[in-house]
Amino acid sequence: MTDLTDKFQKKKIRTWFSADERDHYITMGEICRIRKDVLRTDVWLDSNDAHSTRIWVDKLRSQGEFVYYKDKQDPPPSGSNLVDNLFALCIQTKFQKEAYERLGNGFLGIDTTHNVTQYKGILLFTLMAWDNWGHGM
């Protein structure tokens, strides 16, 4: 298995460059910044966050994943009692669905956190089923 830790990457980079080259002295902060820039190109699919989210939703749906998406401008489903300007995104991958069908009847836990993005007031909910050994899935 490949070691992708920051320290391993830093050590590997230092073997590629001689001591008289600037890249030999790369810092952990620079490695983290570069990693974020690379990941951003894979995750941030449009400069407009609403468009980027819509692209992700369409991509996940085309792969057969369950996605419920309500933009702030979409009307809420009839009878749902959701407020008009609510943003909601629910994702359940095929793996998660299969795991829940196998394990979800014994225990289903929920955890929530907030401010995990640049947007204030966004809540992230995680539902978790226990496997046969009491570990969360």
PDB file of C-alpha atoms in Angstrom:
ATOM      1  CA  MET A   1       0.000   0.000   0.000  1.00  0.00           C
ATOM      2  CA  THR A   2       1.304   3.453  -0.898  1.00  0.00           C
ATOM      3  CA  ASP A   3       2.067   5.800   1.980  1.00  0.00           C
ATOM      4  CA  LEU A   4       0.376   9.109   1.151  1.00  0.00           C
ATOM      5  CA  THR A   5       1.138  10.917   4.395  1.00  0.00           C
ATOM      6  CA  ASP A   6       2.546  14.435   4.279  1.00  0.00           C
ATOM      7  CA  LYS A   7       5.844  13.291   5.779  1.00  0.00           C
ATOM      8  CA  PHE A   8       6.261  10.560   3.173  1.00  0.00           C
ATOM      9  CA  GLN A   9       5.471  13.000   0.375  1.00  0.00           C
ATOM     10  CA  LYS A  10       7.915  15.530   1.761  1.00  0.00           C
ATOM     11  CA  LYS A  11      10.651  12.887   2.042  1.00  0.00           C
ATOM     12  CA  LYS A  12       9.968  11.620  -1.489  1.00  0.00           C
ATOM     13  CA  ILE A  13      10.072  15.138  -2.958  1.00  0.00           C
ATOM     14  CA  ARG A  14      13.391  15.801  -1.236  1.00  0.00           C
ATOM     15  CA  THR A  15      14.884  12.739  -2.969  1.00  0.00           C
ATOM     16  CA  TRP A  16      13.809  14.104  -6.365  1.00  0.00           C
ATOM     17  CA  PHE A  17      15.540  17.481  -5.922  1.00  0.00           C
ATOM     18  CA  SER A  18      19.095  18.287  -4.908  1.00  0.00           C
ATOM     19  CA  ALA A  19      19.890  20.461  -1.893  1.00  0.00           C
ATOM     20  CA  ASP A  20      20.623  23.430  -4.172  1.00  0.00           C
ATOM     21  CA  GLU A  21      17.099  23.387  -5.640  1.00  0.00           C
ATOM     22  CA  ARG A  22      14.272  25.282  -3.936  1.00  0.00           C
ATOM     23  CA  ASP A  23      11.846  22.309  -4.145  1.00  0.00           C
ATOM     24  CA  HIS A  24      14.164  20.270  -1.925  1.00  0.00           C
ATOM     25  CA  TYR A  25      13.042  22.516   0.956  1.00  0.00           C
ATOM     26  CA  ILE A  26       9.282  22.194   0.454  1.00  0.00           C
ATOM     27  CA  THR A  27       7.266  22.687   3.636  1.00  0.00           C
ATOM     28  CA  MET A  28       4.301  20.735   4.981  1.00  0.00           C
ATOM     29  CA  GLY A  29       2.136  23.845   4.482  1.00  0.00           C
ATOM     30  CA  GLU A  30       3.066  23.968   0.800  1.00  0.00           C
ATOM     31  CA  ILE A  31       2.235  20.279   0.384  1.00  0.00           C
ATOM     32  CA  CYS A  32      -1.191  20.820   1.978  1.00  0.00           C
ATOM     33  CA  ARG A  33      -1.878  23.878  -0.206  1.00  0.00           C
ATOM     34  CA  ILE A  34      -0.901  22.006  -3.382  1.00  0.00           C
ATOM     35  CA  ARG A  35      -3.063  19.029  -2.370  1.00  0.00           C
ATOM     36  CA  LYS A  36      -6.053  21.348  -1.813  1.00  0.00           C
ATOM     37  CA  ASP A  37      -5.496  22.965  -5.224  1.00  0.00           C
ATOM     38  CA  VAL A  38      -5.389  19.556  -6.930  1.00  0.00           C
ATOM     39  CA  LEU A  39      -8.476  18.306  -5.074  1.00  0.00           C
ATOM     40  CA  ARG A  40     -10.322  21.544  -5.811  1.00  0.00           C
ATOM     41  CA  THR A  41     -10.097  20.859  -9.559  1.00  0.00           C
ATOM     42  CA  ASP A  42     -11.750  17.447  -8.991  1.00  0.00           C
ATOM     43  CA  VAL A  43     -14.436  18.728  -6.624  1.00  0.00           C
ATOM     44  CA  TRP A  44     -15.188  22.315  -7.633  1.00  0.00           C
ATOM     45  CA  LEU A  45     -16.806  21.709 -11.020  1.00  0.00           C
ATOM     46  CA  ASP A  46     -17.952  25.288 -11.683  1.00  0.00           C
ATOM     47  CA  SER A  47     -17.012  28.687 -10.281  1.00  0.00           C
ATOM     48  CA  ASN A  48     -20.680  29.131  -9.309  1.00  0.00           C
ATOM     49  CA  ASP A  49     -21.322  26.883  -6.287  1.00  0.00           C
ATOM     50  CA  ALA A  50     -24.981  26.321  -7.214  1.00  0.00           C
ATOM     51  CA  HIS A  51     -23.961  25.146 -10.697  1.00  0.00           C
ATOM     52  CA  SER A  52     -21.161  23.009  -9.245  1.00  0.00           C
ATOM     53  CA  THR A  53     -23.615  21.336  -6.866  1.00  0.00           C
ATOM     54  CA  ARG A  54     -26.077  20.686  -9.712  1.00  0.00           C
ATOM     55  CA  ILE A  55     -23.269  19.079 -11.789  1.00  0.00           C
ATOM     56  CA  TRP A  56     -22.377  16.808  -8.821  1.00  0.00           C
ATOM     57  CA  VAL A  57     -26.034  15.865  -8.336  1.00  0.00           C
ATOM     58  CA  ASP A  58     -26.446  15.009 -12.015  1.00  0.00           C
ATOM     59  CA  LYS A  59     -23.189  13.024 -12.011  1.00  0.00           C
ATOM     60  CA  LEU A  60     -24.195  11.002  -8.933  1.00  0.00           C
ATOM     61  CA  ARG A  61     -27.658  10.308 -10.326  1.00  0.00           C
ATOM     62  CA  SER A  62     -26.181   9.153 -13.642  1.00  0.00           C
ATOM     63  CA  GLN A  63     -24.102   6.642 -11.653  1.00  0.00           C
ATOM     64  CA  GLY A  64     -27.274   5.246 -10.070  1.00  0.00           C
ATOM     65  CA  GLU A  65     -26.794   6.826  -6.629  1.00  0.00           C
ATOM     66  CA  PHE A  66     -29.811   8.078  -4.663  1.00  0.00           C
ATOM     67  CA  VAL A  67     -29.788  11.868  -4.455  1.00  0.00           C
ATOM     68  CA  TYR A  68     -32.489  14.174  -3.117  1.00  0.00           C
ATOM     69  CA  TYR A  69     -31.706  17.775  -4.003  1.00  0.00           C
ATOM     70  CA  LYS A  70     -33.717  20.891  -3.272  1.00  0.00           C
ATOM     71  CA  ASP A  71     -32.198  24.190  -4.282  1.00  0.00           C
ATOM     72  CA  LYS A  72     -33.215  27.278  -2.315  1.00  0.00           C
ATOM     73  CA  GLN A  73     -35.214  28.397  -5.354  1.00  0.00           C
ATOM     74  CA  ASP A  74     -37.035  25.067  -5.838  1.00  0.00           C
ATOM     75  CA  PRO A  75     -40.493  24.830  -4.306  1.00  0.00           C
ATOM     76  CA  PRO A  76     -40.734  22.309  -1.456  1.00  0.00           C
ATOM     77  CA  PRO A  77     -42.523  19.020  -2.135  1.00  0.00           C
ATOM     78  CA  SER A  78     -46.240  19.208  -1.510  1.00  0.00           C
ATOM     79  CA  GLY A  79     -47.143  18.281   2.065  1.00  0.00           C
ATOM     80  CA  SER A  80     -43.513  18.265   3.250  1.00  0.00           C
ATOM     81  CA  ASN A  81     -43.847  21.354   5.469  1.00  0.00           C
ATOM     82  CA  LEU A  82     -40.362  22.429   4.329  1.00  0.00           C
ATOM     83  CA  VAL A  83     -39.740  26.171   4.118  1.00  0.00           C
ATOM     84  CA  ASP A  84     -39.502  27.662   0.643  1.00  0.00           C
ATOM     85  CA  ASN A  85     -35.863  28.828   0.828  1.00  0.00           C
ATOM     86  CA  LEU A  86     -34.431  25.595   2.267  1.00  0.00           C
ATOM     87  CA  PHE A  87     -31.376  24.002   0.687  1.00  0.00           C
ATOM     88  CA  ALA A  88     -31.336  20.225   1.089  1.00  0.00           C
ATOM     89  CA  LEU A  89     -28.965  17.633  -0.320  1.00  0.00           C
ATOM     90  CA  CYS A  90     -29.265  13.976   0.688  1.00  0.00           C
ATOM     91  CA  ILE A  91     -26.966  11.346  -0.776  1.00  0.00           C
ATOM     92  CA  GLN A  92     -27.066   7.595  -0.311  1.00  0.00           C
ATOM     93  CA  THR A  93     -24.596   5.603  -2.385  1.00  0.00           C
ATOM     94  CA  LYS A  94     -25.365   2.071  -3.540  1.00  0.00           C
ATOM     95  CA  PHE A  95     -22.854   0.768  -0.981  1.00  0.00           C
ATOM     96  CA  GLN A  96     -24.569   2.711   1.807  1.00  0.00           C
ATOM     97  CA  LYS A  97     -27.985   1.455   0.747  1.00  0.00           C
ATOM     98  CA  GLU A  98     -26.816  -2.163   0.698  1.00  0.00           C
ATOM     99  CA  ALA A  99     -25.117  -1.767   4.090  1.00  0.00           C
ATOM    100  CA  TYR A 100     -28.270  -0.241   5.577  1.00  0.00           C
ATOM    101  CA  GLU A 101     -30.443  -3.016   4.161  1.00  0.00           C
ATOM    102  CA  ARG A 102     -28.111  -5.607   5.723  1.00  0.00           C
ATOM    103  CA  LEU A 103     -27.455  -3.856   9.026  1.00  0.00           C
ATOM    104  CA  GLY A 104     -29.842  -0.964   9.568  1.00  0.00           C
ATOM    105  CA  ASN A 105     -32.589  -2.825  11.366  1.00  0.00           C
ATOM    106  CA  GLY A 106     -30.543  -3.183  14.573  1.00  0.00           C
ATOM    107  CA  PHE A 107     -29.266   0.330  15.203  1.00  0.00           C
ATOM    108  CA  LEU A 108     -29.345   3.594  13.327  1.00  0.00           C
ATOM    109  CA  GLY A 109     -27.408   6.484  14.817  1.00  0.00           C
ATOM    110  CA  ILE A 110     -27.435  10.113  13.772  1.00  0.00           C
ATOM    111  CA  ASP A 111     -24.800  12.781  14.179  1.00  0.00           C
ATOM    112  CA  THR A 112     -24.920  16.391  13.119  1.00  0.00           C
ATOM    113  CA  THR A 113     -22.373  19.136  12.874  1.00  0.00           C
ATOM    114  CA  HIS A 114     -22.375  22.651  11.512  1.00  0.00           C
ATOM    115  CA  ASN A 115     -20.136  25.169   9.762  1.00  0.00           C
ATOM    116  CA  VAL A 116     -18.108  22.508   7.943  1.00  0.00           C
ATOM    117  CA  THR A 117     -18.149  24.641   4.788  1.00  0.00           C
ATOM    118  CA  GLN A 118     -17.588  28.314   4.060  1.00  0.00           C
ATOM    119  CA  TYR A 119     -21.343  28.816   4.398  1.00  0.00           C
ATOM    120  CA  LYS A 120     -22.594  29.642   7.867  1.00  0.00           C
ATOM    121  CA  GLY A 121     -25.602  27.760   9.184  1.00  0.00           C
ATOM    122  CA  ILE A 122     -25.220  24.681   6.979  1.00  0.00           C
ATOM    123  CA  LEU A 123     -25.847  21.487   8.941  1.00  0.00           C
ATOM    124  CA  LEU A 124     -24.293  18.155   8.003  1.00  0.00           C
ATOM    125  CA  PHE A 125     -26.220  15.095   9.173  1.00  0.00           C
ATOM    126  CA  THR A 126     -24.698  11.622   9.160  1.00  0.00           C
ATOM    127  CA  LEU A 127     -26.763   8.475   9.620  1.00  0.00           C
ATOM    128  CA  MET A 128     -24.875   5.372  10.664  1.00  0.00           C
ATOM    129  CA  ALA A 129     -25.730   1.694  11.021  1.00  0.00           C
ATOM    130  CA  TRP A 130     -23.738  -0.705  13.172  1.00  0.00           C
ATOM    131  CA  ASP A 131     -22.122  -3.742  11.627  1.00  0.00           C
ATOM    132  CA  ASN A 132     -22.156  -7.167  13.285  1.00  0.00           C
ATOM    133  CA  TRP A 133     -19.222  -6.145  15.536  1.00  0.00           C
ATOM    134  CA  GLY A 134     -20.739  -2.880  16.772  1.00  0.00           C
ATOM    135  CA  HIS A 135     -18.708  -0.641  14.464  1.00  0.00           C
ATOM    136  CA  GLY A 136     -20.321   2.190  12.535  1.00  0.00           C
ATOM    137  CA  MET A 137     -20.790   1.953   8.800  1.00  0.00           C
TER     138      MET A 137
END
